[in-house]
Each structure stands twice: as C-alpha cells, then as structure tokens.
Coordinates of C-alpha atoms in Angstrom, one line a residue:
Chain A
M1 CA 77.0 62.3 -19.6
S2 CA 78.8 62.5 -16.3
S3 CA 81.6 60.1 -15.5
H4 CA 79.4 58.3 -12.8
A5 CA 76.7 57.8 -15.4
S6 CA 79.0 56.4 -18.1
A7 CA 80.3 54.0 -15.3
C8 CA 76.8 52.9 -14.2
P9 CA 75.2 50.0 -15.9
L10 CA 71.8 51.2 -15.1
C11 CA 72.5 54.6 -16.8
R12 CA 74.1 52.9 -19.9
D13 CA 71.6 50.1 -20.3
D14 CA 67.9 49.4 -19.7
G15 CA 68.9 46.6 -17.2
G16 CA 66.6 44.1 -18.7
L17 CA 63.5 43.6 -21.0
L18 CA 62.1 47.1 -21.3
L19 CA 58.3 47.0 -20.8
W20 CA 57.6 50.7 -20.0
R21 CA 59.2 54.0 -19.4
D22 CA 58.3 57.6 -18.8
G23 CA 60.8 60.3 -18.2
T24 CA 61.4 59.4 -14.5
W25 CA 61.0 55.6 -14.2
R26 CA 61.2 52.5 -16.3
V27 CA 60.1 49.0 -15.7
V28 CA 62.0 45.9 -17.0
R29 CA 61.9 42.3 -16.5
A30 CA 65.3 40.8 -15.7
L31 CA 67.0 38.7 -18.4
G32 CA 70.2 37.8 -16.4
A33 CA 71.5 34.7 -14.7
E34 CA 69.1 35.6 -11.7
V35 CA 66.1 34.2 -14.0
A36 CA 67.4 30.6 -13.2
V37 CA 66.4 31.3 -9.6
A38 CA 63.2 33.3 -10.1
P39 CA 62.1 34.1 -13.7
A40 CA 59.2 36.4 -12.8
W41 CA 61.7 39.0 -11.6
Y42 CA 61.0 42.6 -12.5
R43 CA 62.6 45.9 -11.6
V44 CA 61.3 49.4 -11.3
I45 CA 64.3 51.7 -12.1
A46 CA 65.0 55.3 -11.8
C47 CA 66.0 56.9 -14.7
A48 CA 68.2 59.5 -13.1
H49 CA 71.3 58.3 -11.2
V50 CA 70.2 58.6 -7.6
A51 CA 71.5 56.1 -5.0
E52 CA 69.3 56.1 -2.0
W53 CA 65.5 55.9 -1.5
S54 CA 65.5 58.9 1.0
D55 CA 67.3 61.1 -1.7
L56 CA 63.6 61.1 -3.2
D57 CA 61.1 63.6 -2.1
G58 CA 57.6 62.3 -1.1
M59 CA 56.1 62.7 -4.6
A60 CA 58.8 60.9 -6.3
Q61 CA 58.5 58.2 -3.6
A62 CA 54.8 58.0 -4.1
R63 CA 55.2 57.6 -7.9
A64 CA 57.8 54.9 -7.5
M65 CA 55.6 53.0 -5.0
A66 CA 52.6 53.4 -7.4
L67 CA 54.6 51.7 -10.1
V68 CA 56.0 49.0 -7.7
T69 CA 52.5 48.2 -6.5
A70 CA 51.0 48.1 -9.9
V71 CA 53.7 45.5 -11.0
E72 CA 53.2 43.5 -7.8
R73 CA 49.3 43.4 -8.5
C74 CA 49.9 42.1 -12.0
L75 CA 52.3 39.4 -10.6
R76 CA 49.8 38.3 -7.9
Q77 CA 47.1 38.4 -10.6
T78 CA 48.7 36.7 -13.4
L79 CA 51.0 34.1 -11.6
A80 CA 49.4 33.7 -8.1
P81 CA 52.8 33.5 -6.4
T82 CA 53.3 32.3 -2.8
K83 CA 54.9 35.5 -1.9
I84 CA 56.0 38.8 -3.6
N85 CA 59.6 40.0 -2.5
L86 CA 60.3 43.6 -2.7
A87 CA 63.9 45.0 -2.2
A88 CA 66.1 48.1 -3.0
L89 CA 69.6 47.1 -2.3
G90 CA 72.0 48.7 -4.5
N91 CA 75.2 47.6 -3.0
V92 CA 76.9 46.5 -6.5
V93 CA 74.9 49.1 -8.6
P94 CA 74.0 52.0 -6.2
H95 CA 71.4 53.4 -8.7
L96 CA 68.0 53.1 -7.4
H97 CA 66.0 50.1 -8.5
W98 CA 63.3 48.1 -6.9
H99 CA 63.2 44.4 -7.4
V100 CA 59.7 43.0 -7.5
I101 CA 59.9 39.2 -7.5
A102 CA 57.3 36.5 -7.5
R103 CA 58.3 33.6 -5.4
F104 CA 56.9 30.2 -5.3
D105 CA 56.9 27.5 -2.6
W106 CA 58.4 25.2 -5.1
D107 CA 61.3 27.5 -6.2
S108 CA 64.8 26.3 -5.7
H109 CA 65.4 29.0 -3.0
F110 CA 62.2 29.2 -1.2
P111 CA 61.7 30.3 1.7
S112 CA 65.2 31.9 1.6
P113 CA 65.6 35.1 -0.3
V114 CA 66.7 34.8 -3.8
W115 CA 70.1 35.9 -2.8
G116 CA 70.5 33.1 -0.2
G117 CA 71.4 29.3 -0.8
P118 CA 69.4 26.9 -2.7
Q119 CA 67.0 24.8 -0.7
R120 CA 66.2 22.1 -3.4
P121 CA 67.1 21.4 -7.1
P122 CA 65.3 23.6 -9.7
D123 CA 61.9 22.1 -10.8
A124 CA 62.4 22.1 -14.7
Q125 CA 58.8 21.4 -15.4
R126 CA 57.4 24.2 -13.2
L127 CA 59.9 26.6 -14.2
A128 CA 59.0 26.0 -18.0
A129 CA 55.4 26.5 -17.1
L130 CA 56.3 29.8 -15.3
H131 CA 58.3 31.0 -18.3
A132 CA 55.4 30.3 -20.5
Q133 CA 53.4 32.8 -18.4
L134 CA 55.8 35.7 -18.5
A135 CA 54.6 37.1 -21.7
A136 CA 51.0 37.5 -20.3
C137 CA 52.4 38.9 -17.2
D138 CA 54.5 41.4 -19.1
A139 CA 51.3 42.4 -21.2
A140 CA 49.3 42.9 -17.9
I141 CA 52.1 45.1 -16.4
V142 CA 52.2 47.3 -19.8
A143 CA 48.3 47.6 -19.7
A144 CA 48.3 48.5 -16.0
L145 CA 50.8 51.3 -16.2
P146 CA 49.7 54.7 -17.1
P147 CA 50.8 55.9 -20.7
P148 CA 54.0 58.0 -20.6
Chain B
M1 CA 43.2 36.5 18.7
S2 CA 42.7 34.6 15.5
S3 CA 44.5 31.4 14.6
H4 CA 46.9 33.0 12.2
A5 CA 47.7 35.6 14.6
S6 CA 48.5 33.5 17.4
A7 CA 50.8 31.3 15.2
C8 CA 52.6 34.6 13.7
P9 CA 55.7 35.7 15.6
L10 CA 55.4 39.3 14.5
C11 CA 51.6 39.2 15.8
R12 CA 52.8 37.7 19.2
D13 CA 56.1 39.6 19.8
D14 CA 57.6 42.9 18.8
G15 CA 60.3 41.3 16.9
G16 CA 63.1 43.1 18.3
L17 CA 63.8 46.1 20.6
L18 CA 60.7 48.3 20.3
L19 CA 61.6 51.8 19.7
W20 CA 58.2 53.3 18.5
R21 CA 54.7 52.3 17.8
D22 CA 51.3 53.8 17.0
G23 CA 48.2 51.9 16.3
T24 CA 49.2 50.9 12.8
W25 CA 53.0 50.6 12.5
R26 CA 55.9 49.9 14.8
V27 CA 59.6 50.3 14.5
V28 CA 62.2 47.8 16.1
R29 CA 66.0 47.2 16.1
A30 CA 66.7 43.7 15.2
L31 CA 68.3 41.5 18.2
G32 CA 68.5 38.1 16.8
A33 CA 71.4 36.3 14.9
E34 CA 71.2 38.6 12.0
V35 CA 73.0 41.4 14.2
A36 CA 76.3 39.5 13.7
V37 CA 76.0 40.4 9.9
A38 CA 74.6 43.9 10.2
P39 CA 74.2 45.4 13.7
A40 CA 72.0 48.5 12.4
W41 CA 69.2 46.5 11.2
Y42 CA 65.8 48.1 11.8
R43 CA 62.2 46.9 10.9
V44 CA 59.1 48.7 10.3
I45 CA 56.5 46.3 11.2
A46 CA 52.6 46.5 10.3
C47 CA 50.7 46.1 13.4
A48 CA 48.0 44.1 11.7
H49 CA 48.5 40.8 10.2
V50 CA 48.7 41.6 6.5
A51 CA 51.0 39.7 4.0
E52 CA 51.7 41.7 0.9
W53 CA 52.6 45.3 0.2
S54 CA 49.8 45.7 -2.4
D55 CA 47.2 44.5 0.1
L56 CA 47.5 48.2 1.6
D57 CA 45.9 51.1 0.0
G58 CA 47.9 54.3 -1.0
M59 CA 47.4 56.2 2.1
A60 CA 48.6 53.2 4.3
Q61 CA 51.6 52.8 2.0
A62 CA 52.4 56.5 2.1
R63 CA 52.4 56.2 6.1
A64 CA 54.7 53.1 5.8
M65 CA 57.1 54.8 3.5
A66 CA 57.2 58.0 5.5
L67 CA 58.3 55.8 8.6
V68 CA 60.8 53.8 6.4
T69 CA 62.2 57.1 5.0
A70 CA 62.7 58.7 8.3
V71 CA 64.5 55.5 9.6
E72 CA 66.7 55.5 6.7
R73 CA 67.5 59.2 7.2
C74 CA 68.4 58.6 10.8
L75 CA 70.8 55.8 9.8
R76 CA 72.5 57.8 7.1
Q77 CA 72.9 60.6 9.3
T78 CA 74.0 58.9 12.4
L79 CA 76.1 56.1 10.9
A80 CA 77.1 57.4 7.5
P81 CA 76.8 53.9 6.0
T82 CA 78.0 52.9 2.5
K83 CA 74.5 51.9 1.4
I84 CA 71.1 51.6 3.0
N85 CA 69.2 48.2 2.1
L86 CA 65.5 48.2 2.1
A87 CA 63.5 44.9 1.7
A88 CA 59.9 43.5 2.4
L89 CA 60.2 39.8 1.8
G90 CA 58.1 37.7 4.4
N91 CA 58.8 34.2 2.9
V92 CA 59.2 32.9 6.4
V93 CA 57.0 35.3 8.2
P94 CA 54.2 36.6 5.7
H95 CA 53.4 39.5 8.0
L96 CA 54.4 42.9 6.3
H97 CA 57.6 44.2 7.5
W98 CA 60.1 46.4 6.1
H99 CA 63.8 45.8 6.6
V100 CA 66.0 49.0 6.8
I101 CA 69.7 47.8 7.1
A102 CA 72.8 50.2 7.2
R103 CA 75.4 48.4 5.1
F104 CA 79.1 49.0 5.2
D105 CA 82.0 48.4 2.7
W106 CA 83.8 46.5 5.4
D107 CA 80.9 44.3 6.6
S108 CA 81.5 40.7 6.3
H109 CA 78.8 40.2 3.5
F110 CA 79.1 43.6 1.5
P111 CA 78.5 43.9 -1.4
S112 CA 76.3 40.8 -1.1
P113 CA 72.9 41.0 0.4
V114 CA 72.9 40.2 4.2
W115 CA 71.1 37.0 3.1
G116 CA 74.0 36.1 0.7
G117 CA 77.3 34.4 1.5
P118 CA 80.0 36.3 3.7
Q119 CA 82.8 38.1 1.4
R120 CA 85.4 38.2 4.5
P121 CA 85.7 37.5 8.0
P122 CA 83.9 39.8 10.6
D123 CA 85.9 42.9 11.7
A124 CA 85.5 42.8 15.4
Q125 CA 86.9 46.3 16.1
R126 CA 84.6 48.0 13.5
L127 CA 81.6 46.0 14.7
A128 CA 82.3 47.0 18.2
A129 CA 82.3 50.7 17.2
L130 CA 79.3 50.3 15.2
H131 CA 77.3 48.6 18.2
A132 CA 78.5 51.5 20.3
Q133 CA 76.7 54.0 18.0
L134 CA 73.4 52.1 18.0
A135 CA 71.9 53.7 21.1
A136 CA 72.4 57.2 19.3
C137 CA 70.8 55.8 16.3
D138 CA 67.8 54.5 18.3
A139 CA 67.5 57.9 19.9
A140 CA 67.5 59.7 16.6
I141 CA 64.7 57.4 15.4
V142 CA 62.5 57.9 18.2
A143 CA 63.1 61.8 18.1
A144 CA 62.2 61.8 14.2
L145 CA 59.1 59.8 14.3
P146 CA 55.8 61.6 15.1
P147 CA 54.3 61.0 18.6
P148 CA 51.7 58.2 18.6

C-alpha cells in the first residue's frame, strides 16, 4: 500500500455501509454525522486512489455515471424526494467519490446545500419515517446494480 | 414558452457569461455574488428545462459529461487549482446545471464547499491574480469545445 493510500480514509475504509462493489467502484450509504442533515445520503466511490473526475477516461466515466444514475433512480423511486443532489468535491478527501443525496423540502437545510446553513429545526417525525425507508432503498440499490 | 419555462431563470437567461452553446447545452462563467468566493466558477447548463440527471438518457449524459470534463481540464491546465468541485444540486433552480468550480487551498472557504462557511478572510491579491487569468481560461474552454 502506498503512503497516500494508507493516509487516505477512502483507501483504508469503505466510507459507509457497504452495499455493493466490483473491482472498480463501490456504493455505500453514509453513516456519519451528515446523516443528521440528510439520512438518504449515498456515495459512489472509486476503489483506486484517483483525485479528479477528468483523470478518468470516457469508459470509466460512463461506468461511474451508470452507477450514480442507478442509485439516483432508486432514491427517486423509493423515497420520492423533492430533489436529488449530486456532487464530487473531495477537498478534504481527494479520492474520487460521488455524493448522491435525496433532499426533501422539509429537511433542515433545504433549499440550501447540505453543506450550507440550516433553514429550520430538524423534523424528528419525518426524519424517523425517512430512516425507516432506508433499508428498502438499500435493497433497491443492491437489486438495481449489476452483479460484480 | 410554457409557464414553468417563463418562471425559470435558466430558461429565461443564460445564467452567466455565455461562452459556448449548441442546441442542447451551454457553458457559462458565473457572474453573480458567488464569484467573491470562487471566481473560476463555470456551469454546464441544459438548454431544455429538465430537473434531474436521471431524466436524461445515457447518450445525453455522455454528452454532458464530455462538456463537464472538457471544462474541468481547461480549468486544471490554465489555473492549476488545488481541487475541482463538481455538483448538480438545483434545489433553488431545478433546471439541470453542472457547477464546475476551481478551488484553491488559499480561497476563503477551502476546504469547505463553496456553500459552507468561510474558513479565513478573502485574499484580495490572489483573488485579483485569479481574476486576471479568467479571460485565458474562458478562451481555452471555447477552443476546447466542439463547434456547435
């Protein structure tokens, strides 16, 4: 393992609840503090340590977007969110990962990005109802993705 | 023009300095208040009013990603940023648009997302130097994109 890999949290750990992987990409559901803002927060993570989207060739990009799109469609079908948010930032962890986040008009930060400021207090009842749907959403994603 | 189109700012206006367009996508450089945080902030915007990434078929997605990647490569080659940030959020304006943003380790918000809180005061000298490079970056993008 190279030195950058051993220092990179996405080389070392799955980075969430592992739902699916092949040799090139994995799909996880976030389990960190970000779940308090948006419980239906998934990530499509490159297995290799690559920083920028444009480091990938067109075939690798197409594969990544097929996975991102499949996750997005599962979120839309299972959760009927107000909006899907997609992002590849990587300022803190420069290891390519796509955030795929279901947003709701009642969530604490909407319409701000999840990284912005809260717009209202959390709605504990709706958050609990959303948490209760996540297992079904996870299962839909696993069923939608191709076998490794 | 349909009622949603007339109400949508990205149906009504270019949404920034127009650098390139064909019948399906356009590329602009942001000109709004967000420039104070990240001057090298570009957008790849769908010409049609479509909300979600997964509303596009694979061919339309591939075309969009070819444009996003071309813009990203121009930013990397012209500006040598610390990191590129990509995002399609659309919570406020649900008309598909990709943000392609060059981030620098000295910028006021780094490593937070541009939508997060500032980490330090703006560096006026470096911001001015970056602004002075934007015309060259715009020209590189125009040269890199295919003729309409």
